Coordinates of C-alpha atoms in Angstrom, one line a residue:
M70 CA -28.1 43.5 87.0
S71 CA -27.7 45.3 83.8
D72 CA -28.1 44.2 80.4
T73 CA -24.4 44.3 80.0
D74 CA -23.7 42.0 82.9
S75 CA -21.0 39.9 81.9
S76 CA -22.3 36.8 83.7
K77 CA -25.2 36.3 80.9
P78 CA -24.1 34.2 78.0
S79 CA -23.2 36.1 74.8
H80 CA -25.0 35.2 71.5
L81 CA -21.8 34.9 69.1
R82 CA -21.6 34.5 65.5
V83 CA -18.9 32.7 63.8
V84 CA -17.6 34.9 61.1
P85 CA -15.3 32.9 58.6
S86 CA -12.0 34.1 58.4
S87 CA -10.5 35.5 55.2
P88 CA -8.0 33.2 53.4
H89 CA -4.5 34.2 54.4
P90 CA -2.9 36.0 51.4
A91 CA -0.3 33.2 51.2
D92 CA -2.9 30.5 50.6
I93 CA -4.6 32.6 47.9
D94 CA -0.9 32.7 46.3
A95 CA -0.6 29.0 46.7
L96 CA -4.0 28.3 45.1
K97 CA -3.4 30.5 42.4
A98 CA 0.2 29.1 41.6
E99 CA -1.5 25.4 41.6
S100 CA -4.0 26.5 39.0
V101 CA -1.1 28.0 36.9
V102 CA 0.8 24.7 37.2
D103 CA -2.3 22.6 36.2
I104 CA -3.1 24.6 33.1
N105 CA 0.5 24.5 32.0
A106 CA 0.8 20.7 32.6
A107 CA -2.3 20.2 30.5
A108 CA -1.2 22.4 27.8
R109 CA 2.1 20.7 27.7
A110 CA 0.7 17.4 27.6
K111 CA -1.6 18.3 24.7
L112 CA 1.4 19.8 22.6
Q113 CA 3.3 16.7 23.4
A114 CA 0.6 14.4 22.1
E115 CA 0.4 16.7 18.9
I116 CA 4.0 16.4 18.4
R117 CA 4.0 12.7 18.7
R118 CA 1.0 12.5 16.2
L119 CA 2.7 14.8 13.6
K120 CA 5.9 12.7 13.9
A121 CA 4.1 9.4 13.5
A122 CA 2.4 10.9 10.3
N123 CA 5.8 12.2 9.0
D124 CA 7.5 8.8 9.7
A125 CA 4.5 7.1 7.8
L126 CA 4.9 9.6 5.0
I127 CA 8.6 8.9 4.7
S128 CA 8.2 5.2 4.8
L129 CA 5.6 5.5 1.9
A130 CA 8.0 7.6 -0.2
K131 CA 10.7 5.0 0.3
A132 CA 8.5 2.2 -0.6
N133 CA 7.3 4.0 -3.8
L134 CA 11.0 4.8 -4.7
A135 CA 11.9 1.0 -4.4
V136 CA 8.9 0.1 -6.5
Q137 CA 9.8 2.7 -9.2
A138 CA 13.5 1.3 -9.0
Q139 CA 12.3 -2.4 -9.5
T140 CA 10.0 -1.3 -12.4
H141 CA 12.8 0.4 -14.0
S142 CA 15.2 -2.5 -13.8
A143 CA 12.4 -4.8 -15.1
V144 CA 11.8 -2.5 -18.0
L145 CA 15.5 -2.4 -18.9
A146 CA 15.6 -6.1 -18.9
L147 CA 12.7 -6.1 -21.4
L148 CA 14.4 -3.9 -23.7
E149 CA 17.2 -6.1 -24.0
A150 CA 15.6 -8.7 -25.3
E151 CA 16.3 -9.3 -29.1
S152 CA 13.7 -11.9 -29.9
L153 CA 10.3 -13.1 -28.8
A154 CA 12.1 -16.3 -27.3
A155 CA 14.6 -14.0 -25.7
L156 CA 11.6 -11.9 -24.1
D157 CA 9.8 -15.0 -22.8
R158 CA 13.1 -15.7 -21.0
K159 CA 13.6 -12.4 -19.7
L160 CA 9.9 -12.2 -18.2
A161 CA 10.5 -15.8 -16.5
G162 CA 13.7 -14.8 -15.1
R163 CA 15.2 -11.1 -14.9
V164 CA 12.0 -9.6 -14.9
A165 CA 10.4 -11.6 -12.3
A166 CA 13.4 -11.3 -10.1
A167 CA 13.5 -7.5 -10.6
L168 CA 9.7 -7.2 -9.7
N169 CA 10.4 -9.7 -6.7
V170 CA 7.5 -11.8 -7.8
D171 CA 7.5 -15.7 -8.3
L172 CA 5.7 -16.0 -11.8
I173 CA 4.9 -13.7 -14.8
R174 CA 2.3 -14.8 -17.3
V175 CA 1.5 -13.2 -20.6
F176 CA -1.7 -14.7 -22.2
I177 CA -2.5 -13.7 -25.8
E178 CA -6.0 -14.7 -26.5
G179 CA -6.4 -16.9 -29.6
H180 CA -2.8 -17.1 -30.4
A181 CA 0.3 -18.8 -29.2
P182 CA 3.4 -17.4 -30.8
L183 CA 6.0 -19.8 -29.3
K184 CA 5.9 -23.5 -29.6
S185 CA 7.7 -23.7 -26.1
A186 CA 7.2 -20.9 -23.8
E187 CA 7.3 -20.3 -20.0
S188 CA 5.7 -16.8 -19.8
I189 CA 4.2 -15.7 -23.2
L190 CA 1.2 -18.1 -23.8
G191 CA -1.8 -18.7 -25.8
A192 CA -5.2 -18.4 -24.3
A193 CA -8.9 -19.1 -25.0
P194 CA -10.9 -16.2 -26.2
D195 CA -12.4 -14.0 -23.5
L196 CA -9.9 -14.9 -20.9
A197 CA -9.6 -11.2 -20.0
G198 CA -13.4 -11.0 -19.6
S199 CA -13.3 -14.0 -17.3
L200 CA -10.5 -12.7 -15.1
L201 CA -11.0 -9.0 -15.2
G202 CA -14.7 -8.4 -16.1
E203 CA -15.0 -4.7 -17.4
S204 CA -11.9 -3.7 -15.3
S205 CA -8.6 -3.0 -16.7
E206 CA -6.7 -4.4 -13.7
R207 CA -7.1 -6.4 -10.5
L208 CA -4.8 -6.5 -7.4
G209 CA -5.3 -8.8 -4.3
P210 CA -5.5 -12.7 -3.3
V211 CA -5.1 -15.2 -6.0
D212 CA -8.5 -16.3 -7.4
R213 CA -8.5 -20.0 -6.9
R214 CA -10.8 -20.5 -9.7
F215 CA -8.4 -19.7 -12.3
A216 CA -5.1 -20.4 -10.4
D217 CA -4.3 -23.9 -11.9
A218 CA -5.1 -22.6 -15.5
L219 CA -2.9 -19.6 -15.0
Y220 CA -0.1 -21.0 -12.9
G221 CA 0.2 -24.6 -13.5
P222 CA 1.9 -26.7 -11.0
Q223 CA 3.0 -23.7 -8.9
A224 CA -0.5 -22.5 -8.3
N225 CA -0.9 -23.6 -4.7
R226 CA 1.9 -21.7 -3.6
Q227 CA 1.0 -18.4 -5.0
Q228 CA -1.0 -16.1 -2.7
A229 CA -1.4 -12.8 -4.3
E230 CA -1.5 -11.6 -7.9
A231 CA -1.8 -8.6 -10.2
M232 CA -3.5 -8.5 -13.4
V233 CA -3.7 -6.0 -16.2
R234 CA -5.7 -6.1 -19.5
L235 CA -3.3 -6.1 -22.7
S236 CA -3.9 -4.8 -26.0
I237 CA -1.4 -6.5 -28.4
G238 CA -1.7 -5.7 -32.1
G239 CA -5.5 -6.0 -32.2
R240 CA -5.6 -9.0 -29.8
T241 CA -6.5 -9.0 -26.1
G242 CA -4.4 -10.3 -23.6
V243 CA -3.7 -10.4 -19.9
L244 CA -0.5 -9.8 -17.9
C245 CA -0.5 -11.8 -14.8
L246 CA 1.9 -11.6 -11.7
A247 CA 2.0 -13.8 -9.1
A248 CA 3.7 -14.0 -5.6
R249 CA 3.9 -16.2 -2.5
D250 CA 3.9 -13.1 -0.4
H251 CA 0.3 -12.6 0.4
E252 CA 1.0 -8.7 0.9
A253 CA 2.7 -8.5 -2.5
F254 CA -0.3 -7.1 -4.1
T255 CA -3.4 -5.5 -2.3
P256 CA -6.6 -4.1 -3.6
D257 CA -5.7 -0.5 -2.3
Q258 CA -2.3 -0.4 -3.9
G259 CA -1.8 2.0 -6.9
S260 CA -1.5 0.5 -10.3
D261 CA 0.2 3.2 -12.3
L262 CA 3.7 1.4 -12.6
L263 CA 1.8 -1.8 -13.2
H264 CA 0.2 -0.3 -16.1
F265 CA 3.6 1.2 -17.3
L266 CA 5.1 -2.2 -17.3
A267 CA 2.1 -3.6 -19.4
R268 CA 2.4 -1.0 -22.0
V269 CA 6.3 -1.7 -22.4
I270 CA 5.4 -5.3 -22.8
E271 CA 2.6 -4.6 -25.2
R272 CA 5.1 -2.5 -27.6
R273 CA 7.8 -5.2 -27.3
L274 CA 5.3 -8.0 -28.2
V275 CA 3.9 -6.1 -31.0
S276 CA 7.2 -5.4 -32.5
F277 CA 8.3 -9.1 -32.4
L278 CA 4.8 -10.6 -33.8
R279 CA 4.9 -7.9 -36.6
D280 CA 8.6 -8.8 -37.6
G281 CA 7.8 -12.6 -37.2

């Protein structure tokens, strides 16, 4: 029999068939869809992040405007006072309400200008140093070491406080604001408006003490 006899088994080699053009197109389409979906998801996440940041910025701006309005209302009330006693009443009433705090105390070291007062009180020398150290202000939780001396019977209800050093006609003083809301004053809050309020109170006090 010859070498080409068909009865002999043939040594066959399997040759992989080439992908059908339609399959190639399908794979390409799937890759394009996956890439587009990933890009779209990333873009949507970025949009959500920017929207959240924008909403936070708007909320902060609104809060700042509200605090400014409160401070302006408080200052107008202070400017209406025609005497030291009237200023004391304004601080205890309208100014505290405008600022949404429970108590306002103005302590003057070594001097008690009113015989009967609710907000403008005399204090021992170096009170400011004890409360503030070398700082000009402090905002945060109520310091229980001094709460009773500063706020009297209402001390236990106060949770947050803001303090600013005062200079009143050569005397040192401290402005204290206290609130039952523990978030009313926090260490990370800005204090520009608080200092502005303190400067107005200083000027009002100086004018009345000088005339008195």
